């Protein structure tokens, strides 16, 4: 039966090849024989087994793959449920996503610090630092810089600049002190001047007049006696 099917496929392919000929009036059309060839769906959907595996071993491996994929799906569902439960607990404690991010960053940085790569890198940097600081070039450069610093601080130009800056600071402090004294003296002179005293007297007079008028208006008001009745307003509303 399989041989007959193979012979049918071969005949169909030859017929299709003849129809694809450019000089044929049926070019571009598939032969009807191609449509009539039966196709085994199970064979088409399944790839060929690798060499060295029997059919039983292939079926066993496929079953194992299906089982593992099912377990992965179950674990994903469990993980999603655990994450939701953890989020609810954090909300009850008042923890925000920002707090969780800070904790994750702190944990990540701690993990980096205790990692072997970080420790090895720190040790290498320490070794390089020791080698650099103990090298002749570094010691010579450090000694040269110290000599330049000592020569600079002992030079006449440096001393003159330092004295000039010190004198400028003292003069600035004295000037500010003099300005404060002058302002205080000017304010005292202005307060003791005749114009300021006249203005102060006028303000006092106006204040006494206002207070006196308030007292007179308060005394002029009469409170109603017990026998008097206030007039009734009978006007229409």
mmCIF file of C-alpha atoms in Angstrom:
data_model
loop_
_atom_site.group_PDB
_atom_site.id
_atom_site.type_symbol
_atom_site.label_atom_id
_atom_site.label_comp_id
_atom_site.label_asym_id
_atom_site.label_seq_id
_atom_site.Cartn_x
_atom_site.Cartn_y
_atom_site.Cartn_z
ATOM 1 C CA UNK A 1 0.000 0.000 0.000
ATOM 2 C CA UNK A 2 2.865 2.358 0.790
ATOM 3 C CA UNK A 3 4.527 1.431 -2.487
ATOM 4 C CA UNK A 4 1.364 2.324 -4.405
ATOM 5 C CA UNK A 5 1.220 5.689 -2.614
ATOM 6 C CA UNK A 6 4.850 6.415 -3.466
ATOM 7 C CA UNK A 7 4.260 5.531 -7.117
ATOM 8 C CA UNK A 8 1.240 7.878 -7.107
ATOM 9 C CA UNK A 9 3.322 10.726 -5.677
ATOM 10 C CA UNK A 10 6.040 10.180 -8.292
ATOM 11 C CA UNK A 11 3.528 10.259 -11.122
ATOM 12 C CA UNK A 12 1.968 13.413 -9.751
ATOM 13 C CA UNK A 13 5.341 15.147 -9.499
ATOM 14 C CA UNK A 14 6.235 14.231 -13.077
ATOM 15 C CA UNK A 15 2.855 15.549 -14.282
ATOM 16 C CA UNK A 16 3.322 18.760 -12.325
ATOM 17 C CA UNK A 17 6.802 19.194 -13.818
ATOM 18 C CA UNK A 18 5.368 18.881 -17.298
ATOM 19 C CA UNK A 19 2.659 21.487 -16.558
ATOM 20 C CA UNK A 20 5.236 24.005 -15.259
ATOM 21 C CA UNK A 21 6.989 23.991 -18.667
ATOM 22 C CA UNK A 22 7.022 27.541 -20.101
ATOM 23 C CA UNK A 23 5.861 26.358 -23.510
ATOM 24 C CA UNK A 24 2.894 24.447 -22.081
ATOM 25 C CA UNK A 25 -0.577 26.036 -22.359
ATOM 26 C CA UNK A 26 -1.170 25.019 -18.714
ATOM 27 C CA UNK A 27 1.859 26.859 -17.291
ATOM 28 C CA UNK A 28 1.372 28.211 -13.749
ATOM 29 C CA UNK A 29 -1.374 25.678 -12.951
ATOM 30 C CA UNK A 30 -0.925 22.617 -10.780
ATOM 31 C CA UNK A 31 -2.055 19.310 -12.091
ATOM 32 C CA UNK A 32 -5.167 17.793 -10.663
ATOM 33 C CA UNK A 33 -3.103 14.763 -9.805
ATOM 34 C CA UNK A 34 -1.280 16.826 -7.126
ATOM 35 C CA UNK A 35 -4.570 17.555 -5.412
ATOM 36 C CA UNK A 36 -5.449 13.872 -5.343
ATOM 37 C CA UNK A 37 -2.232 12.744 -3.582
ATOM 38 C CA UNK A 38 -3.048 11.612 -0.011
ATOM 39 C CA UNK A 39 -1.006 13.244 2.767
ATOM 40 C CA UNK A 40 -0.317 11.548 6.057
ATOM 41 C CA UNK A 41 -1.012 14.291 8.688
ATOM 42 C CA UNK A 42 0.762 12.522 11.546
ATOM 43 C CA UNK A 43 3.875 11.944 9.447
ATOM 44 C CA UNK A 44 3.907 15.554 8.211
ATOM 45 C CA UNK A 45 3.490 17.059 11.712
ATOM 46 C CA UNK A 46 6.228 14.968 13.323
ATOM 47 C CA UNK A 47 9.878 15.530 12.559
ATOM 48 C CA UNK A 48 12.157 12.638 11.800
ATOM 49 C CA UNK A 49 13.659 10.969 14.850
ATOM 50 C CA UNK A 50 17.400 11.533 15.389
ATOM 51 C CA UNK A 51 19.666 8.693 14.450
ATOM 52 C CA UNK A 52 20.364 6.215 17.227
ATOM 53 C CA UNK A 53 16.911 6.609 18.877
ATOM 54 C CA UNK A 54 14.248 4.006 18.657
ATOM 55 C CA UNK A 55 10.560 4.797 18.394
ATOM 56 C CA UNK A 56 10.028 3.845 22.050
ATOM 57 C CA UNK A 57 12.832 6.127 23.213
ATOM 58 C CA UNK A 58 11.445 8.989 21.124
ATOM 59 C CA UNK A 59 7.982 8.559 22.631
ATOM 60 C CA UNK A 60 9.477 8.457 26.126
ATOM 61 C CA UNK A 61 11.384 11.700 25.539
ATOM 62 C CA UNK A 62 8.303 13.436 24.142
ATOM 63 C CA UNK A 63 6.297 12.355 27.195
ATOM 64 C CA UNK A 64 9.037 13.677 29.466
ATOM 65 C CA UNK A 65 8.995 17.043 27.637
ATOM 66 C CA UNK A 66 5.223 17.304 28.049
ATOM 67 C CA UNK A 67 5.526 16.499 31.758
ATOM 68 C CA UNK A 68 8.256 19.109 32.315
ATOM 69 C CA UNK A 69 6.265 21.798 30.453
ATOM 70 C CA UNK A 70 3.236 21.026 32.588
ATOM 71 C CA UNK A 71 5.342 21.366 35.758
ATOM 72 C CA UNK A 72 6.714 24.698 34.497
ATOM 73 C CA UNK A 73 3.178 26.003 33.977
ATOM 74 C CA UNK A 74 2.194 24.884 37.483
ATOM 75 C CA UNK A 75 5.246 26.571 39.012
ATOM 76 C CA UNK A 76 4.439 29.811 37.183
ATOM 77 C CA UNK A 77 0.913 29.801 38.598
ATOM 78 C CA UNK A 78 2.238 29.144 42.107
ATOM 79 C CA UNK A 79 4.802 31.955 41.725
ATOM 80 C CA UNK A 80 2.128 34.422 40.560
ATOM 81 C CA UNK A 81 -0.069 33.514 43.559
ATOM 82 C CA UNK A 82 2.880 33.958 45.946
ATOM 83 C CA UNK A 83 3.700 37.359 44.442
ATOM 84 C CA UNK A 84 0.100 38.526 44.874
ATOM 85 C CA UNK A 85 0.088 37.352 48.493
ATOM 86 C CA UNK A 86 3.406 39.115 49.140
ATOM 87 C CA UNK A 87 2.014 42.344 47.634
ATOM 88 C CA UNK A 88 -1.040 42.175 49.922
ATOM 89 C CA UNK A 89 1.162 41.708 52.985
ATOM 90 C CA UNK A 90 3.326 44.682 51.980
ATOM 91 C CA UNK A 91 0.235 46.871 51.523
ATOM 92 C CA UNK A 92 -0.986 45.917 54.990
ATOM 93 C CA UNK A 93 2.401 46.916 56.429
ATOM 94 C CA UNK A 94 2.317 50.225 54.542
ATOM 95 C CA UNK A 95 5.299 49.371 52.371
ATOM 96 C CA UNK A 96 5.349 51.147 49.026
ATOM 97 C CA UNK A 97 6.940 49.923 45.783
ATOM 98 C CA UNK A 98 9.706 52.478 46.392
ATOM 99 C CA UNK A 99 10.607 50.748 49.662
ATOM 100 C CA UNK A 100 10.767 47.443 47.841
ATOM 101 C CA UNK A 101 13.011 48.970 45.192
ATOM 102 C CA UNK A 102 15.357 50.321 47.876
ATOM 103 C CA UNK A 103 15.537 46.915 49.540
ATOM 104 C CA UNK A 104 16.246 45.230 46.215
ATOM 105 C CA UNK A 105 19.005 47.727 45.411
ATOM 106 C CA UNK A 106 20.559 47.310 48.856
ATOM 107 C CA UNK A 107 20.454 43.531 48.552
ATOM 108 C CA UNK A 108 21.900 43.666 45.038
ATOM 109 C CA UNK A 109 24.748 45.923 46.166
ATOM 110 C CA UNK A 110 25.447 43.625 49.128
ATOM 111 C CA UNK A 111 25.498 40.629 46.804
ATOM 112 C CA UNK A 112 27.943 42.460 44.548
ATOM 113 C CA UNK A 113 30.214 43.321 47.469
ATOM 114 C CA UNK A 114 30.382 39.729 48.695
ATOM 115 C CA UNK A 115 30.760 38.268 45.227
ATOM 116 C CA UNK A 116 34.027 36.636 44.285
ATOM 117 C CA UNK A 117 34.537 38.962 41.311
ATOM 118 C CA UNK A 118 34.200 42.078 43.498
ATOM 119 C CA UNK A 119 36.537 40.682 46.147
ATOM 120 C CA UNK A 120 39.133 39.727 43.556
ATOM 121 C CA UNK A 121 38.864 43.154 41.912
ATOM 122 C CA UNK A 122 39.306 44.911 45.266
ATOM 123 C CA UNK A 123 42.358 42.803 46.027
ATOM 124 C CA UNK A 124 43.844 43.562 42.612
ATOM 125 C CA UNK A 125 43.255 47.289 43.045
ATOM 126 C CA UNK A 126 44.894 47.145 46.481
ATOM 127 C CA UNK A 127 47.903 45.371 45.027
ATOM 128 C CA UNK A 128 48.180 47.886 42.193
ATOM 129 C CA UNK A 129 47.927 50.769 44.687
ATOM 130 C CA UNK A 130 50.715 49.294 46.791
ATOM 131 C CA UNK A 131 52.886 48.772 43.729
ATOM 132 C CA UNK A 132 52.289 52.313 42.496
ATOM 133 C CA UNK A 133 52.914 53.978 45.862
ATOM 134 C CA UNK A 134 56.058 51.911 46.408
ATOM 135 C CA UNK A 135 57.455 52.474 42.931
ATOM 136 C CA UNK A 136 60.531 54.645 42.408
ATOM 137 C CA UNK A 137 58.680 56.898 39.981
ATOM 138 C CA UNK A 138 55.922 57.651 42.508
ATOM 139 C CA UNK A 139 58.380 58.276 45.339
ATOM 140 C CA UNK A 140 60.480 60.552 43.122
ATOM 141 C CA UNK A 141 57.392 62.517 41.998
ATOM 142 C CA UNK A 142 56.145 62.848 45.582
ATOM 143 C CA UNK A 143 59.541 64.065 46.774
ATOM 144 C CA UNK A 144 59.709 66.564 43.911
ATOM 145 C CA UNK A 145 56.279 67.948 44.745
ATOM 146 C CA UNK A 146 57.217 68.338 48.397
ATOM 147 C CA UNK A 147 60.372 70.239 47.396
ATOM 148 C CA UNK A 148 58.366 72.542 45.132
ATOM 149 C CA UNK A 149 55.842 73.171 47.896
ATOM 150 C CA UNK A 150 58.559 74.013 50.398
ATOM 151 C CA UNK A 151 60.317 76.336 47.939
ATOM 152 C CA UNK A 152 57.049 78.034 47.085
ATOM 153 C CA UNK A 153 56.063 78.666 50.697
ATOM 154 C CA UNK A 154 59.557 79.983 51.483
ATOM 155 C CA UNK A 155 59.740 82.294 48.474
ATOM 156 C CA UNK A 156 59.527 86.057 48.814
ATOM 157 C CA UNK A 157 56.645 86.334 46.364
ATOM 158 C CA UNK A 158 54.534 83.919 48.420
ATOM 159 C CA UNK A 159 55.297 85.761 51.648
ATOM 160 C CA UNK A 160 54.473 89.145 50.096
ATOM 161 C CA UNK A 161 51.207 87.794 48.687
ATOM 162 C CA UNK A 162 50.252 86.344 52.076
ATOM 163 C CA UNK A 163 51.045 89.634 53.851
ATOM 164 C CA UNK A 164 49.089 91.590 51.251
ATOM 165 C CA UNK A 165 46.040 89.393 51.671
ATOM 166 C CA UNK A 166 46.267 89.658 55.446
ATOM 167 C CA UNK A 167 46.511 93.455 55.324
ATOM 168 C CA UNK A 168 43.596 93.617 52.873
ATOM 169 C CA UNK A 169 41.470 91.543 55.232
ATOM 170 C CA UNK A 170 42.312 93.741 58.183
ATOM 171 C CA UNK A 171 41.545 96.890 56.204
ATOM 172 C CA UNK A 172 38.231 95.468 55.055
ATOM 173 C CA UNK A 173 37.226 94.612 58.641
ATOM 174 C CA UNK A 174 38.211 98.078 59.826
ATOM 175 C CA UNK A 175 36.268 99.711 56.985
ATOM 176 C CA UNK A 176 33.144 97.729 57.783
ATOM 177 C CA UNK A 177 33.468 98.620 61.454
ATOM 178 C CA UNK A 178 33.847 102.315 60.581
ATOM 179 C CA UNK A 179 30.783 102.162 58.314
ATOM 180 C CA UNK A 180 28.722 100.644 61.139
ATOM 181 C CA UNK A 181 29.888 103.332 63.559
ATOM 182 C CA UNK A 182 29.087 106.106 61.085
ATOM 183 C CA UNK A 183 25.586 104.757 60.443
ATOM 184 C CA UNK A 184 24.877 104.492 64.181
ATOM 185 C CA UNK A 185 26.138 108.054 64.779
ATOM 186 C CA UNK A 186 24.061 109.390 61.875
ATOM 187 C CA UNK A 187 20.937 107.736 63.201
ATOM 188 C CA UNK A 188 21.588 109.208 66.670
ATOM 189 C CA UNK A 189 22.103 112.690 65.231
ATOM 190 C CA UNK A 190 18.935 112.427 63.159
ATOM 191 C CA UNK A 191 16.930 111.345 66.224
ATOM 192 C CA UNK A 192 18.215 114.299 68.223
ATOM 193 C CA UNK A 193 17.588 116.785 65.407
ATOM 194 C CA UNK A 194 14.857 119.416 65.699
ATOM 195 C CA UNK A 195 13.047 118.106 62.619
ATOM 196 C CA UNK A 196 12.738 114.576 64.042
ATOM 197 C CA UNK A 197 11.590 115.914 67.441
ATOM 198 C CA UNK A 198 8.979 118.139 65.770
ATOM 199 C CA UNK A 199 7.707 115.168 63.778
ATOM 200 C CA UNK A 200 7.607 113.052 66.965
ATOM 201 C CA UNK A 201 5.648 115.803 68.799
ATOM 202 C CA UNK A 202 3.148 115.981 65.943
ATOM 203 C CA UNK A 203 2.618 112.247 65.999
ATOM 204 C CA UNK A 204 2.065 112.356 69.773
ATOM 205 C CA UNK A 205 -0.446 115.217 69.425
ATOM 206 C CA UNK A 206 -2.415 113.382 66.750
ATOM 207 C CA UNK A 207 -2.450 110.246 68.881
ATOM 208 C CA UNK A 208 -3.726 112.111 71.962
ATOM 209 C CA UNK A 209 -6.462 113.752 69.909
ATOM 210 C CA UNK A 210 -7.634 110.448 68.499
ATOM 211 C CA UNK A 211 -7.703 108.836 71.951
ATOM 212 C CA UNK A 212 -9.565 111.806 73.450
ATOM 213 C CA UNK A 213 -12.219 111.838 70.726
ATOM 214 C CA UNK A 214 -12.845 108.130 71.297
ATOM 215 C CA UNK A 215 -13.327 108.675 75.041
ATOM 216 C CA UNK A 216 -15.757 111.572 74.472
ATOM 217 C CA UNK A 217 -17.832 109.587 71.992
ATOM 218 C CA UNK A 218 -18.020 106.674 74.442
ATOM 219 C CA UNK A 219 -19.249 108.921 77.284
ATOM 220 C CA UNK A 220 -21.858 110.512 75.021
ATOM 221 C CA UNK A 221 -23.590 107.249 74.318
ATOM 222 C CA UNK A 222 -26.563 106.592 76.695
ATOM 223 C CA UNK A 223 -27.642 103.082 77.563
ATOM 224 C CA UNK A 224 -31.451 102.515 77.519
ATOM 225 C CA UNK A 225 -33.156 102.262 80.955
ATOM 226 C CA UNK A 226 -35.224 99.325 82.125
ATOM 227 C CA UNK A 227 -38.567 101.185 81.662
ATOM 228 C CA UNK A 228 -37.836 102.383 78.181
ATOM 229 C CA UNK A 229 -38.813 100.216 75.328
ATOM 230 C CA UNK A 230 -37.168 100.380 72.010
ATOM 231 C CA UNK A 231 -39.416 101.683 69.237
ATOM 232 C CA UNK A 232 -41.050 99.023 67.141
ATOM 233 C CA UNK A 233 -40.632 99.107 63.459
ATOM 234 C CA UNK A 234 -44.127 98.515 62.064
ATOM 235 C CA UNK A 235 -43.148 99.293 58.518
ATOM 236 C CA UNK A 236 -44.079 96.560 56.060
ATOM 237 C CA UNK A 237 -41.250 94.179 55.308
#
